[in-house]
Every structure is written in structure tokens, then in C-alpha cells.
Short mmCIF file of C-alpha atoms in Angstrom, two decimals:
data_model
loop_
_atom_site.label_atom_id
_atom_site.label_comp_id
_atom_site.label_asym_id
_atom_site.label_seq_id
_atom_site.Cartn_x
_atom_site.Cartn_y
_atom_site.Cartn_z
CA UNK I 1 36.05 0.76 15.87
CA UNK I 2 32.07 -0.35 15.42
CA UNK I 3 31.02 -0.94 12.21
CA UNK I 4 26.87 -1.00 12.14
CA UNK I 5 24.58 -2.62 10.33
CA UNK I 6 21.91 -1.00 9.46
CA UNK I 7 18.05 -2.36 7.98
CA UNK I 8 16.08 0.09 6.12
CA UNK I 9 13.10 0.50 5.19
CA UNK I 10 11.55 4.23 2.58
CA UNK I 11 9.71 4.67 0.24
CA UNK I 12 11.44 5.91 -2.94
CA UNK I 13 9.06 8.57 -4.07
CA UNK I 14 10.45 11.70 -3.29
CA UNK I 15 14.35 10.92 -4.16
CA UNK I 16 17.21 10.67 -6.70
CA UNK I 17 18.06 7.07 -5.75
CA UNK I 18 20.02 4.83 -3.15
CA UNK I 19 23.27 7.47 -3.74
CA UNK I 20 24.27 10.45 -3.05
CA UNK I 21 23.80 12.58 -6.54
CA UNK I 22 25.35 16.37 -7.65
CA UNK I 23 21.90 17.22 -8.05
CA UNK I 24 18.63 15.99 -6.23
CA UNK I 25 18.02 14.53 -2.26
CA UNK I 26 18.95 10.32 -1.47
CA UNK I 27 17.84 8.49 1.48
CA UNK I 28 21.21 7.66 1.76
CA UNK I 29 22.06 11.51 2.61
CA UNK I 30 19.23 11.51 4.65
CA UNK I 31 20.18 9.27 6.50
CA UNK I 32 23.79 9.98 7.03
CA UNK I 33 22.47 13.90 8.07
CA UNK I 34 21.25 11.44 11.01
CA UNK I 35 23.80 9.88 12.14
CA UNK I 36 26.07 12.82 11.86
CA UNK I 37 23.09 14.73 14.23
CA UNK I 38 22.62 11.99 16.86
CA UNK I 39 26.33 11.04 16.70
CA UNK I 40 28.57 13.48 15.53
CA UNK I 41 30.14 11.84 13.17
CA UNK I 42 30.65 11.86 9.35
CA UNK I 43 30.28 8.86 8.27
CA UNK I 44 30.73 6.60 4.99
CA UNK I 45 27.91 4.15 3.87
CA UNK I 46 28.58 1.23 2.24
CA UNK I 47 24.66 -0.22 0.67
CA UNK I 48 24.00 -3.78 -0.06
CA UNK I 49 24.19 -1.76 -3.51
CA UNK I 50 22.46 1.27 -5.38
CA UNK I 51 18.18 1.79 -6.01
CA UNK I 52 17.03 4.24 -8.27
CA UNK I 53 15.12 7.27 -8.05
CA UNK I 54 11.50 6.17 -7.43
CA UNK I 55 12.47 2.63 -7.03
CA UNK I 56 11.29 1.12 -3.10
CA UNK I 57 13.00 -0.53 0.07
CA UNK I 58 11.08 -3.54 2.80
CA UNK I 59 14.98 -3.92 4.04
CA UNK I 60 17.98 -2.61 1.73
CA UNK I 61 21.43 -3.13 4.28
CA UNK I 62 24.32 -0.77 4.20
CA UNK I 63 27.33 -0.15 7.47
CA UNK I 64 29.41 1.90 8.81
CA UNK I 65 32.07 2.33 11.01
CA UNK I 66 31.46 4.62 13.90
CA UNK I 67 32.67 5.63 17.35
CA UNK I 68 29.13 6.01 18.80
CA UNK I 69 28.29 4.36 22.61
CA UNK I 70 24.73 3.56 21.34
CA UNK I 71 24.09 0.05 22.22
CA UNK I 72 22.79 -1.20 18.97
CA UNK I 73 19.20 -1.48 19.47
CA UNK I 74 18.64 1.69 20.83
CA UNK I 75 19.97 2.87 17.50
CA UNK I 76 16.68 2.90 15.56
CA UNK I 77 14.67 5.09 17.58
CA UNK I 78 17.52 7.56 17.47
CA UNK I 79 18.00 8.07 14.21
CA UNK I 80 13.77 7.45 13.22
CA UNK I 81 13.96 10.95 15.16
CA UNK I 82 16.78 12.91 12.34
CA UNK I 83 14.85 11.51 9.13
CA UNK I 84 11.91 11.82 6.68
CA UNK I 85 8.39 9.91 6.97
CA UNK I 86 8.99 8.32 4.48
CA UNK I 87 12.44 6.76 5.14
CA UNK I 88 13.30 4.61 8.69
CA UNK I 89 15.88 2.27 9.67
CA UNK I 90 13.78 -0.94 11.71
CA UNK I 91 16.91 -2.87 12.47
CA UNK I 92 20.73 -2.16 13.68
CA UNK I 93 23.52 -4.64 14.30
CA UNK I 94 27.06 -5.19 15.55
CA UNK I 95 28.93 -6.55 12.91
CA UNK I 96 33.08 -7.81 12.61
CA UNK I 97 35.02 -4.79 11.41
CA UNK I 98 35.48 -6.31 8.00
CA UNK I 99 31.74 -6.50 7.24
CA UNK I 100 31.01 -5.06 4.71
CA UNK I 101 27.28 -4.35 3.07
CA UNK I 102 27.97 -5.43 -0.53
CA UNK I 103 30.71 -7.32 -1.01
CA UNK I 104 29.28 -9.85 2.15
CA UNK I 105 25.50 -9.84 0.64
CA UNK I 106 24.75 -14.28 0.41
CA UNK I 107 21.34 -13.76 -1.60
CA UNK I 108 18.49 -10.18 -2.44
CA UNK I 109 15.47 -10.36 -2.60
CA UNK I 110 13.52 -8.26 -5.07
CA UNK I 111 9.66 -7.67 -5.38
CA UNK I 112 8.50 -6.50 -7.92
CA UNK I 113 4.39 -5.54 -8.48
CA UNK I 114 2.42 -4.88 -11.29
CA UNK I 115 -1.53 -3.59 -10.91
CA UNK I 116 -3.63 -4.53 -13.83
CA UNK I 117 -6.87 -3.16 -14.55
CA UNK I 118 -8.58 -0.28 -16.42
CA UNK I 119 -8.46 2.72 -14.40
CA UNK I 120 -4.94 2.72 -11.64
CA UNK I 121 -5.20 2.65 -7.74
CA UNK I 122 -4.92 6.41 -5.88
CA UNK I 123 -4.37 4.26 -2.73
CA UNK I 124 -0.98 2.54 -5.13
CA UNK I 125 0.36 6.16 -6.74
CA UNK I 126 3.34 5.12 -7.46
CA UNK I 127 4.20 2.19 -5.64
CA UNK I 128 3.22 -0.03 -8.47
CA UNK I 129 3.07 -0.10 -12.60
CA UNK I 130 -0.53 0.23 -13.86
CA UNK I 131 -1.26 -1.37 -17.22
CA UNK I 132 -4.30 -0.74 -18.43
CA UNK I 133 -4.00 -4.19 -20.96
CA UNK I 134 -5.34 -8.30 -20.15
CA UNK I 135 -2.18 -9.50 -19.32
CA UNK I 136 -2.20 -13.98 -19.09
CA UNK I 137 0.22 -14.40 -15.90
CA UNK I 138 0.20 -18.22 -16.87
CA UNK I 139 2.03 -17.67 -19.66
CA UNK I 140 4.20 -14.98 -17.67
CA UNK I 141 4.92 -18.04 -14.69
CA UNK I 142 5.10 -20.40 -17.22
CA UNK I 143 8.42 -18.40 -19.38
CA UNK I 144 9.36 -17.06 -15.62
CA UNK I 145 10.87 -20.77 -14.59
CA UNK I 146 13.11 -20.96 -17.62
CA UNK I 147 15.05 -17.88 -15.43
CA UNK I 148 15.52 -20.24 -12.76
CA UNK I 149 19.32 -21.66 -12.17
CA UNK I 150 22.73 -20.42 -13.39
CA UNK I 151 22.55 -17.94 -16.66
CA UNK I 152 24.05 -15.17 -18.53
CA UNK I 153 21.68 -12.80 -17.68
CA UNK I 154 23.64 -9.87 -20.11
CA UNK I 155 20.89 -9.36 -22.29
CA UNK I 156 19.00 -7.75 -19.09
CA UNK I 157 21.60 -5.88 -18.34
CA UNK I 158 21.28 -2.20 -18.37
CA UNK I 159 22.87 -0.57 -21.24
CA UNK I 160 26.23 1.44 -20.55
CA UNK I 161 27.05 -0.61 -17.96
CA UNK I 162 30.50 -1.84 -16.98
CA UNK I 163 30.43 -5.16 -15.05
CA UNK I 164 32.68 -7.66 -16.95
CA UNK I 165 30.92 -11.01 -14.96
CA UNK I 166 27.35 -11.45 -16.00
CA UNK I 167 26.78 -14.70 -14.79
CA UNK I 168 24.15 -14.75 -11.83
CA UNK I 169 22.32 -17.14 -10.26
CA UNK I 170 18.28 -16.94 -9.75
CA UNK I 171 17.43 -19.07 -6.64
CA UNK I 172 13.61 -18.52 -7.03
CA UNK I 173 10.79 -16.84 -9.41
CA UNK I 174 7.87 -16.38 -8.12
CA UNK I 175 4.35 -14.77 -9.45
CA UNK I 176 1.30 -14.29 -7.75
CA UNK I 177 -1.75 -11.85 -9.02
CA UNK I 178 -4.73 -11.59 -6.79
CA UNK I 179 -7.47 -9.22 -7.54
CA UNK I 180 -5.01 -7.42 -10.21
CA UNK I 181 -1.95 -7.16 -7.66
CA UNK I 182 0.48 -8.67 -10.10
CA UNK I 183 3.67 -9.71 -7.62
CA UNK I 184 6.66 -10.73 -8.81
CA UNK I 185 8.83 -11.90 -6.28
CA UNK I 186 12.37 -12.97 -7.15
CA UNK I 187 15.35 -14.27 -5.23
CA UNK I 188 18.77 -14.58 -6.24
CA UNK I 189 22.63 -14.44 -5.34
CA UNK I 190 23.10 -10.71 -6.77
CA UNK I 191 21.59 -8.45 -9.34
CA UNK I 192 22.82 -6.52 -12.60
CA UNK I 193 21.51 -3.60 -13.18
CA UNK I 194 18.06 -3.15 -13.63
CA UNK I 195 18.19 -7.29 -15.06
CA UNK I 196 14.38 -6.66 -12.47
CA UNK I 197 12.63 -4.43 -14.05
CA UNK I 198 14.51 -5.41 -17.34
CA UNK I 199 13.53 -9.12 -16.67
CA UNK I 200 9.54 -7.33 -15.87
CA UNK I 201 9.45 -4.92 -18.85
CA UNK I 202 10.20 -9.09 -21.26
CA UNK I 203 6.97 -11.07 -18.86
CA UNK I 204 4.80 -8.31 -19.49
CA UNK I 205 5.62 -7.90 -23.01
CA UNK I 206 4.74 -12.03 -23.55
CA UNK I 207 1.72 -11.37 -20.37
CA UNK I 208 0.93 -8.97 -23.42
CA UNK I 209 1.18 -11.75 -26.92
CA UNK I 210 3.27 -8.97 -28.05
CA UNK I 211 6.53 -11.75 -28.09
CA UNK I 212 5.98 -15.27 -28.03
CA UNK I 213 6.95 -17.20 -25.37
CA UNK I 214 9.51 -18.41 -27.29
CA UNK I 215 11.37 -15.41 -27.18
CA UNK I 216 12.47 -15.67 -23.37
CA UNK I 217 14.52 -18.31 -24.99
CA UNK I 218 15.92 -16.54 -27.65
CA UNK I 219 17.04 -13.22 -25.63
CA UNK I 220 19.53 -15.46 -22.34
CA UNK I 221 21.17 -17.38 -25.69
CA UNK I 222 21.30 -13.45 -27.31
CA UNK I 223 22.93 -12.09 -24.23
CA UNK I 224 22.02 -8.67 -26.51
CA UNK I 225 19.65 -5.65 -24.04
CA UNK I 226 18.37 -4.63 -27.77
CA UNK I 227 16.38 -8.14 -27.93
CA UNK I 228 15.34 -7.87 -24.60
CA UNK I 229 11.70 -6.32 -23.81
CA UNK I 230 11.79 -2.64 -22.33
CA UNK I 231 12.98 -1.09 -18.87
CA UNK I 232 9.97 -1.43 -16.08
CA UNK I 233 9.12 2.16 -14.53
CA UNK I 234 10.78 2.11 -11.18
CA UNK I 235 7.75 2.69 -8.87
CA UNK I 236 6.45 -1.22 -9.19
CA UNK I 237 10.38 -2.07 -7.70
CA UNK I 238 10.69 -2.69 -4.34
CA UNK I 239 13.95 -3.81 -2.17
CA UNK I 240 12.79 -7.05 0.50
CA UNK I 241 15.17 -8.22 1.76
CA UNK I 242 19.48 -8.46 2.02
CA UNK I 243 20.83 -12.02 3.45
CA UNK I 244 24.27 -12.21 4.83
CA UNK V 1 -33.23 12.16 -17.17
CA UNK V 2 -30.50 9.93 -15.76
CA UNK V 3 -29.53 8.98 -12.99
CA UNK V 4 -26.32 7.59 -13.09
CA UNK V 5 -24.26 5.84 -10.20
CA UNK V 6 -20.55 6.65 -9.97
CA UNK V 7 -18.24 3.67 -7.82
CA UNK V 8 -15.08 5.73 -6.57
CA UNK V 9 -11.36 4.75 -5.20
CA UNK V 10 -9.26 7.82 -2.91
CA UNK V 11 -6.65 8.09 -1.03
CA UNK V 12 -8.47 9.99 1.78
CA UNK V 13 -4.85 11.78 3.28
CA UNK V 14 -5.17 15.07 1.33
CA UNK V 15 -9.15 16.27 2.19
CA UNK V 16 -11.52 16.93 5.43
CA UNK V 17 -13.33 13.74 4.00
CA UNK V 18 -16.05 13.08 1.41
CA UNK V 19 -18.48 15.92 2.67
CA UNK V 20 -18.30 19.13 1.29
CA UNK V 21 -16.99 21.93 4.42
CA UNK V 22 -17.07 24.40 4.47
CA UNK V 23 -13.06 24.82 5.08
CA UNK V 24 -10.80 23.00 3.50
CA UNK V 25 -10.59 20.66 0.39
CA UNK V 26 -13.42 17.28 -0.03
CA UNK V 27 -13.19 14.16 -2.44
CA UNK V 28 -16.68 15.06 -2.95
CA UNK V 29 -15.89 19.16 -4.27
CA UNK V 30 -13.17 17.71 -6.67
CA UNK V 31 -16.01 15.56 -8.50
CA UNK V 32 -18.44 17.91 -9.21
CA UNK V 33 -16.33 20.39 -10.00
CA UNK V 34 -15.18 17.42 -12.65
CA UNK V 35 -18.86 16.73 -13.09
CA UNK V 36 -19.55 20.52 -14.26
CA UNK V 37 -15.83 20.50 -15.90
CA UNK V 38 -16.51 17.40 -18.41
CA UNK V 39 -20.09 17.80 -18.60
CA UNK V 40 -21.16 22.19 -17.75
CA UNK V 41 -23.90 20.52 -15.04
CA UNK V 42 -23.57 21.21 -11.14
CA UNK V 43 -25.28 18.61 -10.43
CA UNK V 44 -25.95 17.61 -6.19
CA UNK V 45 -23.71 14.00 -5.56
CA UNK V 46 -25.36 10.86 -3.66
CA UNK V 47 -22.84 8.99 -1.77
CA UNK V 48 -23.56 5.64 0.30
CA UNK V 49 -22.53 7.52 3.04
CA UNK V 50 -19.33 10.61 4.07
CA UNK V 51 -15.96 9.14 5.16
CA UNK V 52 -14.36 11.21 7.54
CA UNK V 53 -11.27 12.87 6.97
CA UNK V 54 -8.35 10.42 6.47
CA UNK V 55 -10.83 7.53 5.97
CA UNK V 56 -9.80 6.01 2.83
CA UNK V 57 -12.10 4.37 -0.26
CA UNK V 58 -11.85 1.20 -3.07
CA UNK V 59 -15.72 1.90 -3.78
CA UNK V 60 -17.18 4.35 -2.00
CA UNK V 61 -21.07 4.89 -4.10
CA UNK V 62 -23.11 7.75 -5.29
CA UNK V 63 -25.51 8.76 -7.59
CA UNK V 64 -26.72 12.29 -9.96
CA UNK V 65 -29.15 13.01 -12.64
CA UNK V 66 -27.48 14.47 -15.45
CA UNK V 67 -28.80 15.17 -18.41
CA UNK V 68 -25.19 14.71 -20.37
CA UNK V 69 -25.49 11.44 -23.69
CA UNK V 70 -22.09 10.39 -22.07
CA UNK V 71 -22.78 6.43 -22.64
CA UNK V 72 -21.96 4.99 -18.94
CA UNK V 73 -18.71 3.39 -20.09
CA UNK V 74 -17.32 5.90 -20.93
CA UNK V 75 -17.61 8.69 -17.65
CA UNK V 76 -15.16 7.40 -16.14
CA UNK V 77 -12.33 7.91 -18.14
CA UNK V 78 -13.97 11.69 -18.92
CA UNK V 79 -14.47 12.59 -15.22
CA UNK V 80 -10.21 11.20 -14.47
CA UNK V 81 -8.88 12.94 -17.07
CA UNK V 82 -10.58 16.58 -14.50
CA UNK V 83 -9.32 14.63 -11.17
CA UNK V 84 -6.08 14.86 -8.78
CA UNK V 85 -4.66 11.40 -9.23
CA UNK V 86 -5.89 10.50 -5.33
CA UNK V 87 -9.30 9.99 -6.61
CA UNK V 88 -10.19 7.86 -9.47
CA UNK V 89 -14.28 7.00 -11.38
CA UNK V 90 -13.16 3.45 -11.90
CA UNK V 91 -17.14 2.16 -12.28
CA UNK V 92 -19.89 4.14 -13.64
CA UNK V 93 -23.51 2.88 -14.82
CA UNK V 94 -27.82 3.78 -14.65
CA UNK V 95 -29.59 3.50 -13.17
CA UNK V 96 -33.73 3.93 -12.17
CA UNK V 97 -34.59 7.21 -11.38
CA UNK V 98 -35.33 7.36 -8.17
CA UNK V 99 -32.28 5.41 -7.34
CA UNK V 100 -30.72 6.48 -4.54
CA UNK V 101 -26.93 5.55 -2.94
CA UNK V 102 -28.12 5.91 0.66
CA UNK V 103 -31.88 4.61 1.03
CA UNK V 104 -31.21 2.58 -1.26
CA UNK V 105 -27.89 0.45 0.13
CA UNK V 106 -28.12 -3.24 1.04
CA UNK V 107 -25.00 -4.34 2.43
CA UNK V 108 -21.56 -1.93 2.98
CA UNK V 109 -17.97 -3.69 3.45
CA UNK V 110 -15.22 -2.00 5.78
CA UNK V 111 -11.32 -3.09 6.48
CA UNK V 112 -9.07 -1.64 9.24
CA UNK V 113 -5.56 -2.01 8.75
CA UNK V 114 -3.53 -1.92 11.85
CA UNK V 115 -0.02 -2.55 11.36
CA UNK V 116 1.72 -3.55 15.31
CA UNK V 117 5.59 -4.28 15.11
CA UNK V 118 8.14 -1.62 16.40
CA UNK V 119 8.89 0.58 13.91
CA UNK V 120 6.49 2.40 11.48
CA UNK V 121 5.80 1.51 7.72
CA UNK V 122 7.36 4.78 5.29
CA UNK V 123 5.20 2.50 2.61
CA UNK V 124 1.88 2.88 4.69
CA UNK V 125 2.14 6.30 5.73
CA UNK V 126 -2.10 7.29 6.54
CA UNK V 127 -2.61 4.10 5.43
CA UNK V 128 -2.19 2.66 8.40
CA UNK V 129 -2.56 2.84 11.68
CA UNK V 130 0.71 1.90 13.41
CA UNK V 131 0.43 -0.12 16.66
CA UNK V 132 4.16 -0.85 18.44
CA UNK V 133 3.27 -2.40 21.88
CA UNK V 134 1.77 -6.60 21.39
CA UNK V 135 -1.80 -7.66 20.32
CA UNK V 136 -2.54 -10.99 20.92
CA UNK V 137 -5.16 -10.77 17.77
CA UNK V 138 -6.02 -14.40 18.80
CA UNK V 139 -8.43 -12.49 21.70
CA UNK V 140 -8.94 -10.03 19.45
CA UNK V 141 -10.47 -13.17 17.05
CA UNK V 142 -12.34 -14.38 19.67
CA UNK V 143 -13.87 -11.64 21.18
CA UNK V 144 -14.83 -10.04 17.94
CA UNK V 145 -17.47 -12.78 17.65
CA UNK V 146 -20.26 -11.93 19.75
CA UNK V 147 -20.86 -8.97 17.20
CA UNK V 148 -21.71 -10.63 14.56
CA UNK V 149 -25.48 -10.30 13.97
CA UNK V 150 -28.60 -7.62 15.58
CA UNK V 151 -27.60 -6.22 18.07
CA UNK V 152 -27.92 -2.61 19.29
CA UNK V 153 -24.58 -0.47 18.87
CA UNK V 154 -24.81 2.66 20.70
CA UNK V 155 -21.66 1.78 22.53
CA UNK V 156 -20.16 2.31 19.04
CA UNK V 157 -21.59 5.27 18.10
CA UNK V 158 -19.86 8.64 18.21
CA UNK V 159 -21.15 10.82 21.18
CA UNK V 160 -23.45 13.67 19.63
CA UNK V 161 -24.77 11.21 16.98
CA UNK V 162 -28.82 12.11 15.90
CA UNK V 163 -29.66 8.85 15.05
CA UNK V 164 -32.62 7.55 17.10
CA UNK V 165 -32.54 3.71 15.41
CA UNK V 166 -28.74 2.13 16.59
CA UNK V 167 -29.58 -1.85 16.26
CA UNK V 168 -27.45 -2.54 13.13
CA UNK V 169 -26.86 -6.93 11.62
CA UNK V 170 -22.60 -7.45 11.24
CA UNK V 171 -22.94 -10.07 8.55
CA UNK V 172 -19.37 -11.24 9.13
CA UNK V 173 -16.62 -9.59 10.66
CA UNK V 174 -12.48 -11.97 10.53
CA UNK V 175 -9.63 -11.20 11.05
CA UNK V 176 -6.24 -11.54 9.82
CA UNK V 177 -2.90 -10.98 10.74
CA UNK V 178 0.45 -11.04 8.28
CA UNK V 179 3.73 -10.32 8.64
CA UNK V 180 2.95 -7.37 11.47
CA UNK V 181 -0.37 -5.98 8.49
CA UNK V 182 -3.85 -7.05 10.86
CA UNK V 183 -6.47 -6.27 8.84
CA UNK V 184 -9.95 -6.09 9.84
CA UNK V 185 -12.83 -6.91 7.46
CA UNK V 186 -16.28 -5.88 8.51
CA UNK V 187 -19.85 -6.31 6.90
CA UNK V 188 -22.76 -5.13 7.76
CA UNK V 189 -26.52 -3.87 6.83
CA UNK V 190 -25.50 -0.20 7.47
CA UNK V 191 -23.02 1.31 10.81
CA UNK V 192 -23.47 3.91 12.82
CA UNK V 193 -21.14 7.18 13.03
CA UNK V 194 -17.84 5.75 13.78
CA UNK V 195 -18.76 2.40 14.23
CA UNK V 196 -15.80 0.25 12.55
CA UNK V 197 -12.85 2.72 14.92
CA UNK V 198 -15.26 2.48 18.38
CA UNK V 199 -15.23 -1.12 17.66
CA UNK V 200 -11.60 -0.95 16.56
CA UNK V 201 -10.89 0.38 19.52
CA UNK V 202 -12.25 -1.83 21.58
CA UNK V 203 -10.42 -4.85 19.82
CA UNK V 204 -7.54 -3.32 20.28
CA UNK V 205 -7.91 -2.48 23.96
CA UNK V 206 -8.81 -6.13 24.45
CA UNK V 207 -5.76 -7.41 22.54
CA UNK V 208 -3.54 -5.15 24.24
CA UNK V 209 -4.06 -7.04 27.41
CA UNK V 210 -5.75 -3.61 29.15
CA UNK V 211 -9.56 -4.79 28.79
CA UNK V 212 -10.48 -8.23 29.97
CA UNK V 213 -12.14 -10.13 27.02
CA UNK V 214 -15.72 -10.13 28.98
CA UNK V 215 -15.93 -6.50 29.04
CA UNK V 216 -17.07 -6.43 24.96
CA UNK V 217 -20.61 -8.00 26.40
CA UNK V 218 -20.83 -5.61 29.47
CA UNK V 219 -20.37 -2.70 27.12
CA UNK V 220 -22.60 -4.36 24.04
CA UNK V 221 -24.47 -4.04 26.72
CA UNK V 222 -24.84 -0.99 28.20
CA UNK V 223 -25.04 0.92 25.44
CA UNK V 224 -22.85 3.97 27.05
CA UNK V 225 -20.05 5.23 24.52
CA UNK V 226 -18.20 5.97 27.60
CA UNK V 227 -18.01 2.16 27.95
CA UNK V 228 -15.87 1.74 25.06
CA UNK V 229 -12.54 2.23 24.00
CA UNK V 230 -11.04 4.52 22.04
CA UNK V 231 -12.36 6.04 18.39
CA UNK V 232 -8.82 4.00 16.33
CA UNK V 233 -7.56 6.89 14.38
CA UNK V 234 -9.37 7.57 10.64
CA UNK V 235 -5.41 6.70 8.81
CA UNK V 236 -6.64 2.78 9.09
CA UNK V 237 -9.65 2.89 8.07
CA UNK V 238 -10.99 2.06 4.32
CA UNK V 239 -14.54 1.83 3.02
CA UNK V 240 -14.28 -0.93 0.48
CA UNK V 241 -17.89 -1.86 -1.22
CA UNK V 242 -21.22 -0.73 -1.12
CA UNK V 243 -24.30 -3.49 -2.62
CA UNK V 244 -27.29 -2.35 -3.93
#
């Protein structure tokens, strides 16, 4: 049986998230329906991980097993004819039968975007976290270097998450600010639930001067979610890339 | 009487353009209504120029005469409470009574965005011209330098436009391409109707190899709209800035 890996880009604004939910329309359900329409197969999609309601993706990955004889390079165009304009398949390739998008991912990259200016931007609605008060991005850059490397990131995991092993490695974390648009890019071997949004919320509190720089070490060492900052809104988060 | 200059940003997707039209909702009408709601005055708005249906703006300018005593710096926030999320006032200042946004503009900058890759991007829907075939941006950069300076741009004016003086000066025209996103920025003392879109359409035909490089000089010298390329779609065009 073939095992096909899809790369997908989506605007998460209209969806309850990646995963099928009892209420609300999910990105996953739209793609599963498109596959059914094109291949007449009811498949199970295995994603690299869920994205929450409102979170976007430039390169979410998902695989499924299929009997179709459509060549991989023709699959994106075929599925796109059955998908709404806010979801697109931008790549497809055949993988070994035991390949699994979640378990075999080696590296993930997320982007978080903040618009730091007085007024919100109509051209970036639902695409950024709009922050009207001043952020000191130099402070944010300085303190976020502490997150690089292998750490126990339990303090940045959503409370209620049942994951036991909370040690992850951040390979790189960078921030640039161009005309008020602040972009953080973070790459790691994996991320805990809400980890990127909780890091961003904490960095913003430091950048706004609501917390001292020294807080970052204290928070990391506490391993306590209550010590960290707020959860940054979903709309600024993008799953950029998954590497296998 | 006060004369207030507004700077506005908008996503033009949902509108019939800047100007009030018998059918369709215009950006102008939304702002005039917001002014009426806040100031109880029915004003006439004078814009730097119209933008067509689907065209966006980072910095459209418009002025109006008013008796209001709201300080200029408080006007954006007040009007924004009465505007939909796809239109925002991002600046306001008092100007001399004879100031006119259209007649006193010294310089305008437009941006045109193309997404040059196989599949469209859900995150750039209605924000770019999606072109799936290869464009040679080096060719486009080379040929567009011919447009710099003072020229008779009649060949790039929409047929049917009644403007007599078709001489304009292009101060700068640049193009950059980053991961398939091609951005052209053009600054001049003024632009004829559809001039930027007609230039872009012609550049794309040259970049795609459908026309030789030499065509640009021939087209300019012909002063004939029929010699130039197609009109690029509205959705890739942004009025970036107007200088006074």
C-alpha cells in the first residue's frame, strides 16, 4: 500500500484547528473529504502535530495510506480542486510504508508575528498579534538566547497537558523587527503544547518592561507554568516547516 | 474651518474601490459614514486619487473640512471605532485651509506583489497576483530601468481615460524576489489610470519570455496602449505612500 506525505499551507482563521472536532470545521476534515472526492477512499491522516484554532501553516505535513495510482506529483493539483481557497496542498511524495509524520519528524520550525504599532493593520487582520504599546526588541533578543539548547520546558507547557517527558532542544531562536513587524522564528526537535505561544507571551512581558530580564532563568528553573507569562494569541502563530 | 488630512490603510478586497459608486460599497463611503457618526457632519473627502476595486492601500491620503474640535491625534482612534476591521485610519493632522490631497501631492509610491510558484498561497489570497509559470526576474529588472525618468507614458494609460497630459516622471522603480514573492516598488510624481498595472502586465510578459526585451522601448515610443501588455490584476496592487 502506498504511503503519501502531503505538505499543506493554510490560513487557520476559519477553522477549529487541524484536528477533527465534534463541533466546528477542521483543516483535517477538509483534506480528508478532498481525498475521498478524488480517490474514493476514506483515509486516516497522520499530521506532524495539531495546530489550534486560528493557527496558520506554511508547511504542515500529513501522511495517509492509499491504493490510488495517481502519481505523487499530480496529487496536489487534484486535491486543490476540491479544497477551499484557504487550504492548499503544496507538495506530495511517496514514503516508505512505515513512515509516520508525527513520530519521524526530526525538526520543526514555527514563526510568530507581532505588529508593534499604534493602530492595527487591515492587511494583517488575523495574521499577527497587534501590540500597541512599545516593545524593547533588544531586550527580547537578549533574553531569548537563554532558551537555546536542551532544557526542561515544562514551564511553557499548557497546564492540563499530559506529556511526561518535557525536555526539548531548541536549535535556534531569532527575532527581527522591520517597520513594526516583529517576527520570531524558532526551530527545535519538538515542541510542547502551547510552548511557542507561552514563550512569546513571556518575551512580550519582558519586552514591555512588565518583568525584569532575570525572570527568564527563574521561570525556566521553576518548571512551573504559573511563573511564565500569558499565552500569546493563536493568530500570530505559523507552523513553517517540518523536517524528516 | 479646519482641514484635516487622514492617512488610511485598507484591504480593498471587499470594496468596489475608493470612490463612492451607485452599486457596491466603497472605502470612501465607509470613512464618510464614520466621520458622520463621530462628528455629526456630512463631509466631502478629497483623496490623493482613486483606487480600483480590489486594490489595497498602506497609506492612502484624504482630506476634509470640518468644524470638529476633536484634536487631530485623537481622530484616528475615534473613527476606527466606527470602521470595519478592513479599513483603519492610521494618522490625522491639521493642514492649511487650501490644502488638497490630490492637487498638492508631490510623490506617490505603489507596490505590486506577485507570487511566482506552482501553487497559490492561502495566506496571500487576494493579496498577490499568482503566476505559476517561471518568470525571469533579471530580465524584468533590466528592462524596467528604461521606465525611470520623464516619459510620455500614454502606452500604459487605460484606454478610455480622458487625461491629456500623459507625461510623468518615475523617480525609482525596483524589484526584489524572495522565495517566490516578487515585489515591485515604483515611485513617481504621479501615475496615469492603470499605469502601474499595465507596466506590471508588460513586465510579466517579458519575464515569461512571451515578448523580447527590446519591446519595452518600442512600446514606450509607440504611445499606443494596444502595443503594451495586459493589465495586471487589481489584487496585487498597493498604494504605499503619498508625499506632500
